[in-house]
N, CA, C and O of each residue as an XYZ file, in Angstrom:
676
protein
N       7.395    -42.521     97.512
C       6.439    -41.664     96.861
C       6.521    -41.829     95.338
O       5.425    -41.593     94.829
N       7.339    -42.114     94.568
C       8.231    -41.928     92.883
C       7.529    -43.311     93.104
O       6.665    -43.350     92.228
N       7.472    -44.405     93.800
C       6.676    -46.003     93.369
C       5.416    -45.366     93.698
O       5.294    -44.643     92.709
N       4.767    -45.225     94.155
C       3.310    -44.681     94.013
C       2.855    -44.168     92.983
O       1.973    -44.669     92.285
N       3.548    -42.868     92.743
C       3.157    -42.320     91.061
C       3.812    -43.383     90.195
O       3.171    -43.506     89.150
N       4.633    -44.017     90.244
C       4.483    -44.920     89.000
C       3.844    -45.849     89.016
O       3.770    -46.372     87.904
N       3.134    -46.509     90.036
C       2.210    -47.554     89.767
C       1.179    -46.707     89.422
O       0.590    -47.021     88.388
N       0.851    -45.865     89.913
C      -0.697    -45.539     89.161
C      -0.544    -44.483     87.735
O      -1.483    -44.033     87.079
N       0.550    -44.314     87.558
C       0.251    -44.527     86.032
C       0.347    -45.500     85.346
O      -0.309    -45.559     84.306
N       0.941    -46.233     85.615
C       0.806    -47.738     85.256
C      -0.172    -48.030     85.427
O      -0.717    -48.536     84.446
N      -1.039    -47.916     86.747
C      -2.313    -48.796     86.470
C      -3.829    -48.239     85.847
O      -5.002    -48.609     85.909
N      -2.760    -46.687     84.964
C      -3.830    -45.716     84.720
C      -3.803    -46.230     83.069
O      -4.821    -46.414     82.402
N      -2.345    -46.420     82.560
C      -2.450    -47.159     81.075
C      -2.845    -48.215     81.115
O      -3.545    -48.344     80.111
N      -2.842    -49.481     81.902
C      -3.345    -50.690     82.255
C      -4.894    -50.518     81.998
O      -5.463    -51.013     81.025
N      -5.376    -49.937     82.750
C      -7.252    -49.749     82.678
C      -7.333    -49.718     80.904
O      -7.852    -50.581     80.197
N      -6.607    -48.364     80.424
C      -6.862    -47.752     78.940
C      -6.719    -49.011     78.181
O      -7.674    -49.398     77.507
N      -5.644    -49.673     78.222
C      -5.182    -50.699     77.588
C      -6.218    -51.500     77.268
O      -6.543    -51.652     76.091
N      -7.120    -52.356     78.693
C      -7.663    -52.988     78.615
C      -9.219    -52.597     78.303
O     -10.110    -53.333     77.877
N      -9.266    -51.338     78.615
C     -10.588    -51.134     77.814
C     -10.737    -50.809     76.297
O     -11.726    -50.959     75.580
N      -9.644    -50.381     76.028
C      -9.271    -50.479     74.337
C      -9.278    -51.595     73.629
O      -9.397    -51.496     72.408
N      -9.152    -52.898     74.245
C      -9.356    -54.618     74.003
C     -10.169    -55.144     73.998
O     -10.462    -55.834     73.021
N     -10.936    -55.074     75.100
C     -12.304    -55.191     75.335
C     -13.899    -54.148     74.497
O     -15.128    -54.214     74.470
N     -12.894    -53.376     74.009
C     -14.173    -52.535     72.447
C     -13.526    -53.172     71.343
O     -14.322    -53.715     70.577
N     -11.829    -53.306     70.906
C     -11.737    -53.966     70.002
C     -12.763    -55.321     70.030
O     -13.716    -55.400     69.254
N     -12.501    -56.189     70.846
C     -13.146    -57.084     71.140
C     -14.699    -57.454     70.220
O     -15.056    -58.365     69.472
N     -15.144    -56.568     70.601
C     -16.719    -55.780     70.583
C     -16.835    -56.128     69.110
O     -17.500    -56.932     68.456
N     -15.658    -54.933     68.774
C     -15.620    -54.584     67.137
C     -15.817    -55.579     66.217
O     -16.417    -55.463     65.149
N     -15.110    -56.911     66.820
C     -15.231    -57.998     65.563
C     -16.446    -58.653     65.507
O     -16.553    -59.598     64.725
N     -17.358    -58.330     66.181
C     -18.770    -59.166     66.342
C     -19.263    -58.292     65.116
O     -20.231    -58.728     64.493
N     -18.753    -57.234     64.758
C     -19.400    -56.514     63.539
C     -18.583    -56.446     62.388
O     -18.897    -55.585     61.566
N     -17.591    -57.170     62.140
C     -16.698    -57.912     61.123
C     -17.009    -58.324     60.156
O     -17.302    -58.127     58.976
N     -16.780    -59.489     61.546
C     -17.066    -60.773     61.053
C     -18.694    -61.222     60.848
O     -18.972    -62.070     60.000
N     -19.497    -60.744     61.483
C     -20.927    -60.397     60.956
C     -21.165    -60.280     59.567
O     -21.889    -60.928     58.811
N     -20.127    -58.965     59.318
C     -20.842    -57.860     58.293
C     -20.282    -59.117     56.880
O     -20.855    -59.232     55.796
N     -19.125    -59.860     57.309
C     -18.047    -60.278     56.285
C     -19.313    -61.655     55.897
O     -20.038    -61.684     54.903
N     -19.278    -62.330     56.633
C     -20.966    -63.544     56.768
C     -21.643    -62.890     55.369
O     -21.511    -63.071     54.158
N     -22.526    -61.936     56.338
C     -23.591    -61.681     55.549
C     -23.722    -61.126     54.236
O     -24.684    -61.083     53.469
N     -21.924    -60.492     54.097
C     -22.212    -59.993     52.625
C     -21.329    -61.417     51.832
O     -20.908    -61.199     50.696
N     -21.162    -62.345     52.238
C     -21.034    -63.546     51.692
C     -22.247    -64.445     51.278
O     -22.261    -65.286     50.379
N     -23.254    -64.091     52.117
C     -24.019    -65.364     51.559
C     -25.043    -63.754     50.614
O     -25.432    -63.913     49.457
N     -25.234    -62.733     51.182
C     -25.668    -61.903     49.935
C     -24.926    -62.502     48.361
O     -25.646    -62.959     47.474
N     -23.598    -62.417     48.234
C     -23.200    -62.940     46.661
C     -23.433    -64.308     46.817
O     -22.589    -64.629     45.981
N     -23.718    -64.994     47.059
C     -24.422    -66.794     47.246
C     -25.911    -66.575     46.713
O     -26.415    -67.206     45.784
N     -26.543    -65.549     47.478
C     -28.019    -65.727     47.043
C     -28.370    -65.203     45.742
O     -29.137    -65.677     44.904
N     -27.424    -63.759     45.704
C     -27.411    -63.114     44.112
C     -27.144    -63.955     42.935
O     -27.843    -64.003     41.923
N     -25.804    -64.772     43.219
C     -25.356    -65.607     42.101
C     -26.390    -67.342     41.945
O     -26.291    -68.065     40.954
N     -27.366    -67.690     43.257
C     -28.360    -68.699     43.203
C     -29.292    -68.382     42.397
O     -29.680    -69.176     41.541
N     -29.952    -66.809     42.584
C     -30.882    -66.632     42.346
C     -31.535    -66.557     40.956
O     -32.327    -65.660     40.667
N     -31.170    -67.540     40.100
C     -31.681    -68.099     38.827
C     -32.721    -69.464     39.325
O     -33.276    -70.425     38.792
N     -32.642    -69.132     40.071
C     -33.075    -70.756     40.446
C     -34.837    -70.135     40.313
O     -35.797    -70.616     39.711
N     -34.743    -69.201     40.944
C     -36.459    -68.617     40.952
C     -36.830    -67.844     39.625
O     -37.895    -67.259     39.423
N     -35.832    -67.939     38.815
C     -36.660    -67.501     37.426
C     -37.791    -68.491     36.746
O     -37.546    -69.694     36.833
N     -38.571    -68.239     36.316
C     -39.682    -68.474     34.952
C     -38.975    -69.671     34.246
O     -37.853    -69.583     33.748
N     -39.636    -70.646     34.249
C     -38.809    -71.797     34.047
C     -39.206    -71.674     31.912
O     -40.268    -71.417     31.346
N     -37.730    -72.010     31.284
C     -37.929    -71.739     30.153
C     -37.252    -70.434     29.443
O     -37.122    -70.131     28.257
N     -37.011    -70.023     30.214
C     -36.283    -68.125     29.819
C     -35.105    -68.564     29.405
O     -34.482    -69.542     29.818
N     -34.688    -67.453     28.184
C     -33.411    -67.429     27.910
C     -32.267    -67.388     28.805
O     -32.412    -66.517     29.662
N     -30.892    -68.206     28.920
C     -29.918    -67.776     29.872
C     -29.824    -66.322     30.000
O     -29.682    -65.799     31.105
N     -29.901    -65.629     28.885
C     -29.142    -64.048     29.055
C     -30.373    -63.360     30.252
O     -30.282    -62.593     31.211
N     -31.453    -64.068     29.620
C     -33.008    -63.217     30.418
C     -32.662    -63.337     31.689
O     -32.651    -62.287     32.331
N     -32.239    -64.777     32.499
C     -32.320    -64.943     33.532
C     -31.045    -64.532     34.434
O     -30.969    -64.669     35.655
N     -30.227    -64.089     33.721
C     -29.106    -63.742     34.190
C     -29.278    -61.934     34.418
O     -28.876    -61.242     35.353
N     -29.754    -61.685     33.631
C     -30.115    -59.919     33.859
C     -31.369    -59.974     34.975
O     -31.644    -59.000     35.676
N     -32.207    -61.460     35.051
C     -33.212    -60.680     36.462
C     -32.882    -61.271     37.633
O     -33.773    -61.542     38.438
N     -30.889    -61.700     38.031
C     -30.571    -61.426     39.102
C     -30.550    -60.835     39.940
O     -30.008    -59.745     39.757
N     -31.073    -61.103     41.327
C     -30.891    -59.772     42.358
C     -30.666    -60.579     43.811
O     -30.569    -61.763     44.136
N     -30.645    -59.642     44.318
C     -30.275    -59.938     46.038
C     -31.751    -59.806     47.237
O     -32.778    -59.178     46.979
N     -31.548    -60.383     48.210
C     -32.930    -60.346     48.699
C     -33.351    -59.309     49.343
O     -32.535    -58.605     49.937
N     -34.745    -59.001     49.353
C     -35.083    -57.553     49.473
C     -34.777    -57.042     50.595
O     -34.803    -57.812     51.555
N     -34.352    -55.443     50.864
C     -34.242    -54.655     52.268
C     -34.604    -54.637     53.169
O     -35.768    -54.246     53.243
N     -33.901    -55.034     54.485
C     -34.671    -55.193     55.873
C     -35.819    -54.512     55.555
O     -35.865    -53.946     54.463
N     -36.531    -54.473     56.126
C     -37.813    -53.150     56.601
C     -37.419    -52.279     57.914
O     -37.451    -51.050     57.986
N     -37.078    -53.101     58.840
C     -36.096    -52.627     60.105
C     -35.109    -53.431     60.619
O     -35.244    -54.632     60.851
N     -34.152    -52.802     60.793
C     -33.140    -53.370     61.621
C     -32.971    -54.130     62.665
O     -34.054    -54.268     63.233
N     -31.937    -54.818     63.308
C     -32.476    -55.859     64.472
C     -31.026    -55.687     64.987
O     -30.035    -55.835     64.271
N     -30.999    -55.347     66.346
C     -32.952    -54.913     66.906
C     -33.374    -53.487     66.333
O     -32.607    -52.657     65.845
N     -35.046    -53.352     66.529
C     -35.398    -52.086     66.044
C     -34.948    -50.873     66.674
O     -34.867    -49.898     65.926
N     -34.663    -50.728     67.783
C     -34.926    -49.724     68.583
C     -33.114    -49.678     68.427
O     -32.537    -50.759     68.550
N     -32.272    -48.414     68.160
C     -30.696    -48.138     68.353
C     -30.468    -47.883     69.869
O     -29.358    -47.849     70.400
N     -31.805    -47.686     70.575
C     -31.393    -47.479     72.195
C     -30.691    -49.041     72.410
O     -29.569    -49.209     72.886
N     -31.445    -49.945     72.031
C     -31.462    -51.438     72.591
C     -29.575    -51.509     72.662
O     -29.186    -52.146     73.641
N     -28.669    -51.055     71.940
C     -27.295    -50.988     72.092
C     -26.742    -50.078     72.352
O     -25.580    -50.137     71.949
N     -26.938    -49.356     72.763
C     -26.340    -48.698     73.382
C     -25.611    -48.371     74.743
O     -25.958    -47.950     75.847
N     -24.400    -48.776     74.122
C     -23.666    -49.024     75.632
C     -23.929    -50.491     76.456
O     -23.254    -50.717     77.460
N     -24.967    -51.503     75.974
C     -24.897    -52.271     76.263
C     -25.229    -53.576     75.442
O     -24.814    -53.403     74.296
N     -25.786    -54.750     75.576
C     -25.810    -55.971     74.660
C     -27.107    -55.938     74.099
O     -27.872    -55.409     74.906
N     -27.654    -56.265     73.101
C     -28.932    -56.397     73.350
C     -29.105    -58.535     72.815
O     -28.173    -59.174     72.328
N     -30.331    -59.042     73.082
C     -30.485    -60.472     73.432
C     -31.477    -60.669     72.192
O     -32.683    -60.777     72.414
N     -31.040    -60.709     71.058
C     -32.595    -61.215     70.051
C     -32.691    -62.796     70.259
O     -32.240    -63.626     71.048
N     -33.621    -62.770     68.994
C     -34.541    -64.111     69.654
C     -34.462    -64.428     68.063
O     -33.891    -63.774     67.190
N     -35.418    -65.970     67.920
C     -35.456    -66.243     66.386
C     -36.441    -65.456     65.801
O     -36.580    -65.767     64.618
N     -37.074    -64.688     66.108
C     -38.460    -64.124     65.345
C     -37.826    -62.831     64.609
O     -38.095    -62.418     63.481
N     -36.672    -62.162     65.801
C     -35.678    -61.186     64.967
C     -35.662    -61.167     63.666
O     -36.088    -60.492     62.729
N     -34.724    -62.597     63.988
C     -34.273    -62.960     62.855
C     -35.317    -63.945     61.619
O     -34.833    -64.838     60.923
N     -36.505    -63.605     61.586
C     -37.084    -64.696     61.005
C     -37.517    -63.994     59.400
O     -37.670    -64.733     58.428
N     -37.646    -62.793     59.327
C     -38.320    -62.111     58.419
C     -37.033    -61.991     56.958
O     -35.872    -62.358     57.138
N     -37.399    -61.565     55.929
C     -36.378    -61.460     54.814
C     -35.781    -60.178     54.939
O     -36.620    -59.334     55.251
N     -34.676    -59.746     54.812
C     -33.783    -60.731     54.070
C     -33.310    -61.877     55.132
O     -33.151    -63.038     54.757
N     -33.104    -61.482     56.444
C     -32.210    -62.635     57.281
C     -32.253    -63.948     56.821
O     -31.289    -64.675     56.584
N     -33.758    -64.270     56.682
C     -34.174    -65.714     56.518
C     -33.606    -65.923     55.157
O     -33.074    -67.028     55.046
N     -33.568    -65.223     54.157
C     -33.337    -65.689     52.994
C     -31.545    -66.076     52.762
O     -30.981    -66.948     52.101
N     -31.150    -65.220     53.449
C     -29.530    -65.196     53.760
C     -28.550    -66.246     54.742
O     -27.409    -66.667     54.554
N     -29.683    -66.502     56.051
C     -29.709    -67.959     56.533
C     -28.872    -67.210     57.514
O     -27.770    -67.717     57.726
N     -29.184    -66.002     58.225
C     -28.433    -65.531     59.249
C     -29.180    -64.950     60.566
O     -30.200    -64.297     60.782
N     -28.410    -65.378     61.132
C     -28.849    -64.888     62.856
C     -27.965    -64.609     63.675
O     -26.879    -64.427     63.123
N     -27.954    -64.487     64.825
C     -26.948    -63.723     65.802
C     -27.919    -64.326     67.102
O     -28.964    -63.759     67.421
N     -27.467    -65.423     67.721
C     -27.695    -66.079     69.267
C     -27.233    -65.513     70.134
O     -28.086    -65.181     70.958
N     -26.295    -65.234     70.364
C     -25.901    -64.598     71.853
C     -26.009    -63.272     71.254
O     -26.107    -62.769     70.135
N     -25.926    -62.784     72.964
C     -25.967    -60.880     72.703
C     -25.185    -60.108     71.909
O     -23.991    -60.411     71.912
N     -25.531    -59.165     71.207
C     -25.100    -58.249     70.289
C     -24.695    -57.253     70.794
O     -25.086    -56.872     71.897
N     -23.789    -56.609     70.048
C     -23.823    -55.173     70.435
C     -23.706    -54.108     69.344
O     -23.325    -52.964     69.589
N     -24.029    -54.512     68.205
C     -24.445    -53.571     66.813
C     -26.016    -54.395     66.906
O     -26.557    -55.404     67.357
N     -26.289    -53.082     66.082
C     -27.759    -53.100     65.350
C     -27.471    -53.508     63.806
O     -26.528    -53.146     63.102
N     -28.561    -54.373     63.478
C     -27.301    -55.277     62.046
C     -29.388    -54.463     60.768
O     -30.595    -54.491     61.004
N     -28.392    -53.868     59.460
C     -29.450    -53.878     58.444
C     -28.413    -54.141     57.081
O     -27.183    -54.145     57.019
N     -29.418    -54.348     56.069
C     -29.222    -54.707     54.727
C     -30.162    -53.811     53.373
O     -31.381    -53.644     53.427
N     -29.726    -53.569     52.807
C     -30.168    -52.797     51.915
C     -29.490    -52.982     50.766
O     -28.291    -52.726     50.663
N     -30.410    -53.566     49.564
C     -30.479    -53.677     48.366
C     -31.427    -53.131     47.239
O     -32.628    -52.880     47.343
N     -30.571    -52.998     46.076
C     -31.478    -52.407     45.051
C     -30.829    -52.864     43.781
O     -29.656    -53.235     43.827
N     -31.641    -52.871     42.387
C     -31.654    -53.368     40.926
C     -32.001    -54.698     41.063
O     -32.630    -55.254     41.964
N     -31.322    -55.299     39.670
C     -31.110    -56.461     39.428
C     -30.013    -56.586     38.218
O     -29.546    -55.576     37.691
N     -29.661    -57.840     37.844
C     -28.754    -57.847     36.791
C     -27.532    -57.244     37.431
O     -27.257    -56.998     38.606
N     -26.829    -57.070     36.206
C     -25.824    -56.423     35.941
C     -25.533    -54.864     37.248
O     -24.571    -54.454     37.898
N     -26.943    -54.460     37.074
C     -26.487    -53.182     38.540
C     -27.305    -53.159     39.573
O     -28.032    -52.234     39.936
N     -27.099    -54.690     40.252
C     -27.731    -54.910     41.597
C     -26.426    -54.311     41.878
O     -25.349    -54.169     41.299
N     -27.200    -53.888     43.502
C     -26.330    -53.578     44.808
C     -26.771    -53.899     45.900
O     -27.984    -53.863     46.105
N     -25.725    -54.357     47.031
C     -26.593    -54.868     48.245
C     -25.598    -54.418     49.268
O     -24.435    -54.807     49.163
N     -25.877    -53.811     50.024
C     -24.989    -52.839     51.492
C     -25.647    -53.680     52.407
O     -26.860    -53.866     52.315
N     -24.790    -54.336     53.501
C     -24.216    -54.945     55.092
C     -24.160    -53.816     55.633
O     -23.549    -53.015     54.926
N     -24.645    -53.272     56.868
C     -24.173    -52.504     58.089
C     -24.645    -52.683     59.660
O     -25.691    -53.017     60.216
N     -23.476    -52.328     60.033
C     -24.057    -52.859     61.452
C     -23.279    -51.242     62.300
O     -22.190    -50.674     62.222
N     -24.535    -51.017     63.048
C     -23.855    -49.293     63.779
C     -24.452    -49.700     65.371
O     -25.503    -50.253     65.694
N     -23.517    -49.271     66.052
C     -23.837    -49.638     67.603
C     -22.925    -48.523     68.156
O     -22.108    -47.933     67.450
N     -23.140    -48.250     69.599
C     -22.718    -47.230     70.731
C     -21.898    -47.851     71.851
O     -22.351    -47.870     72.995
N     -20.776    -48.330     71.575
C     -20.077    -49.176     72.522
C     -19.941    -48.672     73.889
O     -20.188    -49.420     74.835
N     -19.533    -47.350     74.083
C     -19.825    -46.694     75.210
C     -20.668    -46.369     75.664
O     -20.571    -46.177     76.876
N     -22.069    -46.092     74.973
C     -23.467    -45.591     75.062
C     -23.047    -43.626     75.334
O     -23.764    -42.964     76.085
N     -21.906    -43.020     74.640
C     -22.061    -41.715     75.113
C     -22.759    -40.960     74.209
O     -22.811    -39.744     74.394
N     -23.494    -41.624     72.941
C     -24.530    -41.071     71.890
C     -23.749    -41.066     70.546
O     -24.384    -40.708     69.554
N     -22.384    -41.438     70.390
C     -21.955    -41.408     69.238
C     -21.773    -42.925     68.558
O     -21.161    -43.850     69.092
N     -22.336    -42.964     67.464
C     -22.418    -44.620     66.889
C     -21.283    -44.477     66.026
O     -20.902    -43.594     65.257
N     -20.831    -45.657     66.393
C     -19.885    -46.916     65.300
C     -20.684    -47.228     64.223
O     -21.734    -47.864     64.311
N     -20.053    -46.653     62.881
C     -21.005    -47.892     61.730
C     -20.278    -48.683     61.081
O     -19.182    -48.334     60.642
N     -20.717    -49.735     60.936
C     -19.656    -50.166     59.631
C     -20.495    -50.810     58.679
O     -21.533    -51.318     59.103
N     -20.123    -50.905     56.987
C     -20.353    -51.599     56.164
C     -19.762    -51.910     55.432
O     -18.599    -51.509     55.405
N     -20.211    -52.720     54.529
C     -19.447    -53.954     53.267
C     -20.532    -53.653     52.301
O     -21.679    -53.708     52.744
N     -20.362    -53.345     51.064
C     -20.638    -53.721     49.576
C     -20.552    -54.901     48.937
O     -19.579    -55.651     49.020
N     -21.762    -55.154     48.144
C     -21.979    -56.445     47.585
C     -22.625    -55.964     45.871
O     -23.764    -55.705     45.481
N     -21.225    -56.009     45.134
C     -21.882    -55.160     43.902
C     -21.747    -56.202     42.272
O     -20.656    -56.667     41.943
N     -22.933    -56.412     41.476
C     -22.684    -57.182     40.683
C     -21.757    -56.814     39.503
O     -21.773    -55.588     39.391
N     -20.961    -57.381     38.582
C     -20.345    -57.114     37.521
C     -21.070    -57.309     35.830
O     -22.123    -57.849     35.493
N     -20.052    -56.655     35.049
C     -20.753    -56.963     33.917
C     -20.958    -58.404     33.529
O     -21.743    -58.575     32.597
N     -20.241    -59.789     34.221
C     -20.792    -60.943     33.784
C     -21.516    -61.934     34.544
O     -21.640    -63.155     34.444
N     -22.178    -60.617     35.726
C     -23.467    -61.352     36.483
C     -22.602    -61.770     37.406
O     -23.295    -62.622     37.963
N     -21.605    -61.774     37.950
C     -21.481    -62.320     38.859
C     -21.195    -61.217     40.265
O     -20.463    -60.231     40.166
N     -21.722    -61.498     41.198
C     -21.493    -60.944     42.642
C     -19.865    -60.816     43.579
O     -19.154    -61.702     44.054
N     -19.717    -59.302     43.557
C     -18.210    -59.122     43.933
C     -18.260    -58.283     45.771
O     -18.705    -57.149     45.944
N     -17.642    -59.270     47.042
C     -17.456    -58.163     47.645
C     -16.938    -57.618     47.655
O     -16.099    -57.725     46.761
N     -16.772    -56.371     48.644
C     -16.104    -55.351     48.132
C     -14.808    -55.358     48.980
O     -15.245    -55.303     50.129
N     -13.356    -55.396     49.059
C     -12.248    -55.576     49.278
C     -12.161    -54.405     50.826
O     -11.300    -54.608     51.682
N     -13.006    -53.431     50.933
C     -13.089    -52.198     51.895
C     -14.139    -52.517     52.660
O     -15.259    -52.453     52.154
N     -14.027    -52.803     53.627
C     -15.288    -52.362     54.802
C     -14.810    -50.904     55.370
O     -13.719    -50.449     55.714
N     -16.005    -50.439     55.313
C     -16.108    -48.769     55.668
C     -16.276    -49.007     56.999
O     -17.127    -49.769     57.457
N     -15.384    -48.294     57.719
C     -15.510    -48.038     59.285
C     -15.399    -46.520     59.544
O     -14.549    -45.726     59.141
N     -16.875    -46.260     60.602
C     -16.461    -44.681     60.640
C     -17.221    -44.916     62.684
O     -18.283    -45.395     63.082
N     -16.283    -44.434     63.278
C     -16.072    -44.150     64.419
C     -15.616    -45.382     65.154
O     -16.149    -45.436     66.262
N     -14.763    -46.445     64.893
C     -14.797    -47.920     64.744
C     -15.285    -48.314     66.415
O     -16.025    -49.256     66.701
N     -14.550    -47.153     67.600
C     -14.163    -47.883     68.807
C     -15.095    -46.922     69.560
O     -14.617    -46.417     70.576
N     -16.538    -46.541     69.169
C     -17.537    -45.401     69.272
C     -18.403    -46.652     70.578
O     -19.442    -46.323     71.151
């Protein structure tokens, strides 16, 4: 009887274990995502002289640095689409700016909803990575994001903190 109850608590931490691995798991698809995209965000911020007014002063063109403009919606649109389970985009998802401008996509199934949001230029651009998904689907979302903030000599810094708030949600 004493081997009975101890295998099944054993095989009651065993389950926990492994479903605690299998959301970690999960978790890094929104990482390493978020870590990507706010990488090539400071790539495009620190390129983006290239589309100035040909002829402008260095200082001019260095103050009308910026990052590429704010999703309009997230992908996928709908936060049901993850919840609790994968969702499957396609290239058209991903075809609109910023993605396209950033040179990012996500092929196999997801399980965050991925947006971007930027604002200024110069010296006080800012550009926020987040990706929030429902790993369990019990209505409470995981978010996470990364900061992409410029300095006083124009150049694009990420930010050393990714914010995680409900990580294993």
């Amino acid at each position: 009887m004493n081997f009975l109850a101890l295998a099944a608590v054993l095989s009651a931490l065993g389950m926990y274990a492994l479903a605690r691995y299998v959301r970690l798991g999960k978790t890094v698809e929104a990482t390493s995502s978020l870590a990507k995209l706010a990488g090539a965000a400071k790539e495009y911020y620190e390129n983006s002289d290239a589309t100035q007014p040909a002829g402008a002063e260095p200082q001019a063109v260095q103050a009308m640095r910026h990052f590429p403009p704010s999703s309009r919606v997230p992908v996928p649109e709908d936060a049901l689409s993850v919840r609790g389970k994968r969702f499957e985009s396609n290239m058209a998802d991903w075809a609109a700016s910023p993605w396209r401008d950033l040179h990012f996509s996500i092929v196999q199934p997801q399980c965050y909803q991925y947006s971007f949001d930027a604002q200024g230029a110069g010296a006080s651009a800012k550009a926020t990575v987040m990706a929030q998904g429902d790993l369990d689907g019990d209505g409470i979302r995981s978010m996470y994001s990364l900061g992409v903030e410029a300095d006083s000599s124009f150049n694009a810094r990420v930010s050393n903190t990714m914010v995680r708030e409900n990580p294993e949600e």
